[in-house]
mmCIF file of C-alpha atoms (C1' of nucleotides) in Angstrom:
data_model
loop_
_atom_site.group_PDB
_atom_site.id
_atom_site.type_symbol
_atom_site.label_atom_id
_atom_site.label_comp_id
_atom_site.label_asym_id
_atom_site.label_seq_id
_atom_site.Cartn_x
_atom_site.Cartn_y
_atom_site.Cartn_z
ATOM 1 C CA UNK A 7 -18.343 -23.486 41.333
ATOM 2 C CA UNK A 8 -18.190 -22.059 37.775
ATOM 3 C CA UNK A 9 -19.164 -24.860 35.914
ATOM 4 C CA UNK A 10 -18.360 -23.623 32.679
ATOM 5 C CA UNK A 11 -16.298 -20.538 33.362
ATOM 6 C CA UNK A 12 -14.134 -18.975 30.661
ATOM 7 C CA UNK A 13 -11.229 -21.332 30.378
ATOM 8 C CA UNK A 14 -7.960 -19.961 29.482
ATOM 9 C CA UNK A 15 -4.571 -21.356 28.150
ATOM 10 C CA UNK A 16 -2.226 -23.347 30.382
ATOM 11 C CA UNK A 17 0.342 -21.002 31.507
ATOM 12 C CA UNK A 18 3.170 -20.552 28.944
ATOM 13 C CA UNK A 19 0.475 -21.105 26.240
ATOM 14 C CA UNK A 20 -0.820 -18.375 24.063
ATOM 15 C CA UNK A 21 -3.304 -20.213 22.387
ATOM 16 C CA UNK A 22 -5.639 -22.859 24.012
ATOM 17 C CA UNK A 23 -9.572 -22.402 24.801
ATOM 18 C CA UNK A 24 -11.110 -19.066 24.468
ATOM 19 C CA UNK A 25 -8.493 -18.309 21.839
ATOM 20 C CA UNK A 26 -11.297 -16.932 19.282
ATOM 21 C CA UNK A 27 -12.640 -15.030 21.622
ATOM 22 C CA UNK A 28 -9.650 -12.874 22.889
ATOM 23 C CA UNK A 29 -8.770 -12.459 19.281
ATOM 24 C CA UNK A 30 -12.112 -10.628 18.682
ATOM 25 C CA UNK A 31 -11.984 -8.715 21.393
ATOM 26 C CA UNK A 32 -8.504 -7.300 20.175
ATOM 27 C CA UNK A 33 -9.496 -6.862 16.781
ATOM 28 C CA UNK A 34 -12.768 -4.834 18.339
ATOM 29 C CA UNK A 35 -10.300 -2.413 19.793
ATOM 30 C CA UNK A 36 -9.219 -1.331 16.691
ATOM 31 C CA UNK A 37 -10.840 2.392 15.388
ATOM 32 C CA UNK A 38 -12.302 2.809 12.015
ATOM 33 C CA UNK A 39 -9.754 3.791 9.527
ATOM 34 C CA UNK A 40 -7.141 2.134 11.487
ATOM 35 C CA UNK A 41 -5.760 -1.464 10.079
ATOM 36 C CA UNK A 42 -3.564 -3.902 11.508
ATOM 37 C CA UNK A 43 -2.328 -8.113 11.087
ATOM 38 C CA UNK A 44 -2.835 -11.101 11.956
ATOM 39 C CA UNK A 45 0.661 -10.931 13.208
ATOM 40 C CA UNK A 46 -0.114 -7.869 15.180
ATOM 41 C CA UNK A 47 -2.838 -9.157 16.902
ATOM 42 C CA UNK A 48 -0.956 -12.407 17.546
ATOM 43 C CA UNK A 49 1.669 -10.351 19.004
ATOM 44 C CA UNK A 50 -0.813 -8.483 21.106
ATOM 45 C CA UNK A 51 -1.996 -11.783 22.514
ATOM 46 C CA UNK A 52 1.726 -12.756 23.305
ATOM 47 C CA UNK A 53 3.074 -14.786 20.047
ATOM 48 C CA UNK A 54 3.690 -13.745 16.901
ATOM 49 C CA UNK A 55 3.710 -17.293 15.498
ATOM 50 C CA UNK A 56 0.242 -17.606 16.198
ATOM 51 C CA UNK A 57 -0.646 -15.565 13.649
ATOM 52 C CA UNK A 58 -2.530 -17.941 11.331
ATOM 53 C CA UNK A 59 -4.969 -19.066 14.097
ATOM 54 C CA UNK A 60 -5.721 -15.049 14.209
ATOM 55 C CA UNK A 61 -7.303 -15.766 10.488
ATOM 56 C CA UNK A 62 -9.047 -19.059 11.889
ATOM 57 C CA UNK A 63 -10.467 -16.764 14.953
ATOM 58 C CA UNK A 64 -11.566 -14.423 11.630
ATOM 59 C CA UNK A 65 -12.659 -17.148 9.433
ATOM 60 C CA UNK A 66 -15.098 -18.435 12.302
ATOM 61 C CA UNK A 67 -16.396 -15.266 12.729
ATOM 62 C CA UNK A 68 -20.856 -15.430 12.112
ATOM 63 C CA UNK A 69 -22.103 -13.204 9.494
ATOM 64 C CA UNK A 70 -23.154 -9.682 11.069
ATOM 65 C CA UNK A 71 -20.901 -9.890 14.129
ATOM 66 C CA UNK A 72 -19.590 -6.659 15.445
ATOM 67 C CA UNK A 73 -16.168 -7.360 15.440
ATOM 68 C CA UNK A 74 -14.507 -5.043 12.834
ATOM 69 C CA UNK A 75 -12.561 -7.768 10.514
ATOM 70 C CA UNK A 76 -12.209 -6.138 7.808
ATOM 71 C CA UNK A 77 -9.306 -3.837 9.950
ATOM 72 C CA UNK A 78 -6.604 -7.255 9.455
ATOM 73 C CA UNK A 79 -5.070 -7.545 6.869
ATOM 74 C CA UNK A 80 -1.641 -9.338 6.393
ATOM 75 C CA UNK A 81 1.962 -8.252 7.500
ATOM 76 C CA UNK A 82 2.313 -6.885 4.084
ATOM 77 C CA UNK A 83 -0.428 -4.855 4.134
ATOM 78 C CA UNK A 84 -2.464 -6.898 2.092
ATOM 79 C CA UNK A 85 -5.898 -7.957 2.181
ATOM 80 C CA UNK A 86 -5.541 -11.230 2.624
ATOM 81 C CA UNK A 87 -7.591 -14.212 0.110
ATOM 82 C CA UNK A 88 -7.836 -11.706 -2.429
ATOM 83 C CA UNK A 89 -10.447 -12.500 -5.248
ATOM 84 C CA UNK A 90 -12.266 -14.600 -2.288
ATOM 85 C CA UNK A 91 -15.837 -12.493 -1.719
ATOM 86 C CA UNK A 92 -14.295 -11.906 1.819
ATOM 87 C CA UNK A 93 -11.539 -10.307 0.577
ATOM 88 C CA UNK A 94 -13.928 -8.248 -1.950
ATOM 89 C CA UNK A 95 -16.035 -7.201 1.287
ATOM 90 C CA UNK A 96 -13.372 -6.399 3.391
ATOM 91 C CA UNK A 97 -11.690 -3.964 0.615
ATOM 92 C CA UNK A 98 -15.200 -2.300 0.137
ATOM 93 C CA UNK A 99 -15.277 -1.551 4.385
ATOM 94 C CA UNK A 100 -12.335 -0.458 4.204
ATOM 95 C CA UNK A 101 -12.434 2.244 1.494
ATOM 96 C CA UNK A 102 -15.731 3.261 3.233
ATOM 97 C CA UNK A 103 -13.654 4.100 6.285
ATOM 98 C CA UNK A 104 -11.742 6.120 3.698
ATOM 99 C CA UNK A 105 -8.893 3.266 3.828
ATOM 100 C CA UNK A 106 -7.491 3.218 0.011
ATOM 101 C CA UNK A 107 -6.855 -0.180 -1.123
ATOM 102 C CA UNK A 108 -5.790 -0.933 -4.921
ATOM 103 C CA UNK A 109 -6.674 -3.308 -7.368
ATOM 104 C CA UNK A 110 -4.132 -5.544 -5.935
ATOM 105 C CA UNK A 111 -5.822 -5.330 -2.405
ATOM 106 C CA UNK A 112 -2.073 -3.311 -1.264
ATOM 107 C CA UNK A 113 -3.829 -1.298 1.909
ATOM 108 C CA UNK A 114 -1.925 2.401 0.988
ATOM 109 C CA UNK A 115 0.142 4.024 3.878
ATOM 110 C CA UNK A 116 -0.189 0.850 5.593
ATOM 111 C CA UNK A 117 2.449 1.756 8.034
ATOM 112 C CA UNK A 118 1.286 4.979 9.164
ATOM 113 C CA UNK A 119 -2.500 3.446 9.281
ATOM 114 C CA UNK A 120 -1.216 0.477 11.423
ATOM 115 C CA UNK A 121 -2.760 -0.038 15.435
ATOM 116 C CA UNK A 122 0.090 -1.098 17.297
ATOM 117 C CA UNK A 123 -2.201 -1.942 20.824
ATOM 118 C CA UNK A 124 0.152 -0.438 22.865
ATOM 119 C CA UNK A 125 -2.741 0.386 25.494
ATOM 120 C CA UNK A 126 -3.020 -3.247 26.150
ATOM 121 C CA UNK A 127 -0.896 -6.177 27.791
ATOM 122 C CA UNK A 128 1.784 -7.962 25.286
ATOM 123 C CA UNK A 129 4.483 -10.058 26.924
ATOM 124 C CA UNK A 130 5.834 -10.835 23.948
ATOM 125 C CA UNK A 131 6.935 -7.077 23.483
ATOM 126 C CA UNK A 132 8.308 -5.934 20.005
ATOM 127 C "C1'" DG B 20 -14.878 -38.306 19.596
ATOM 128 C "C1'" DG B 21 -12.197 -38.392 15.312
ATOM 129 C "C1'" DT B 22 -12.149 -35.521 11.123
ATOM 130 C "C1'" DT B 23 -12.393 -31.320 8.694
ATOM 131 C "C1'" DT B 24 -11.664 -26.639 8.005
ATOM 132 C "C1'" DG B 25 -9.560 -22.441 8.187
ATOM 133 C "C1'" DA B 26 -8.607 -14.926 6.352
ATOM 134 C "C1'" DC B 27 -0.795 -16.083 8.472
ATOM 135 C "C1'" DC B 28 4.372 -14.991 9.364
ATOM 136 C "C1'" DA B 29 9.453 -15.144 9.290
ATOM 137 C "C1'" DT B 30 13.086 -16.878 7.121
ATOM 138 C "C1'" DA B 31 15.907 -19.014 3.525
ATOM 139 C "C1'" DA B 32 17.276 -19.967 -1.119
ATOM 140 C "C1'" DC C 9 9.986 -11.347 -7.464
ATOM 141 C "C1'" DT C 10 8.710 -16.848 -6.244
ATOM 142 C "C1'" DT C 11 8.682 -21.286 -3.736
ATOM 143 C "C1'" DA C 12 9.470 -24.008 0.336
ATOM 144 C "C1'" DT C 13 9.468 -24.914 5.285
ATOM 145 C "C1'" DG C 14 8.514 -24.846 10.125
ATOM 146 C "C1'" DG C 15 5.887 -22.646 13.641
ATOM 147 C "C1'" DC C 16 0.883 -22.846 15.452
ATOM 148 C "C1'" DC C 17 -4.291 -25.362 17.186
ATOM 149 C "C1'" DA C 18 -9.634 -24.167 18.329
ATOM 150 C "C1'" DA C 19 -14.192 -24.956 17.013
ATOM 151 C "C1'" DA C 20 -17.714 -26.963 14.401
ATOM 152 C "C1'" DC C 21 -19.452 -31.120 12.408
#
DNA sequence: GGTTTGACCATAA
DNA sequence: CTTATGGCCAAAC
């Protein structure tokens, strides 16, 4: 059989192996000029209290990879890290998508630019 | 195979 | 507004 097939979580898990993985494949499904959060994408996956190991999927995430990043930012609408060189990057992508972020990395009309993935699964529901 | 490293969120005071 | 606390664990070294 599959001898190393994609594992998944133990059932009433959200998290366990493969975790990075689904969490870029959500964040790929977010559109340019669309943002969202960690939380959101936790929530997408089925917990919202995952939310930090969203930012560890992010953080492990190789230079050049096509999953668009730079669209999570925090609850707040916030780029998250800011002064980090990440945080300077991800502001720059974003205002290139015509996203306006201020000085103090606050993502403008963050609710009306926020993906909700309502197209995919969530058990977790809001 | 144990240790290290990470970009959060909700709530309370 | 700030600080503290509990929730949460994979992947790379």
């Amino acid at each position: 059989m599959a001898r190393s097939a994609p594992r998944s979580p133990e059932p009433g898990r959200v998290v366990g192996p493969g975790f990075h993985a689904r969490v870029h494949e959500r964040v790929r499904q977010v559109p340019p000029g669309w943002v969202t959060s960690y939380g959101d994408v936790a929530a997408a996956l089925g917990a919202r209290s995952v939310a930090r190991h969203v930012g560890f999927a992010l953080a492990a995430l190789p230079a050049g990879s096509d999953v668009p990043w730079h669209r999570v930012v925090t609850a707040r609408g916030t780029v998250a890290a800011l002064g980090s060189s990440v945080a300077r990057t991800q502001a720059r992508r974003l205002r290139a998508e015509g996203v306006r972020v201020a000085p103090n990395g606050r993502v403008q009309e963050f609710s009306r630019r926020r993906w909700l993935f309502l197209d995919g699964t969530s058990p977790g529901q809001w």
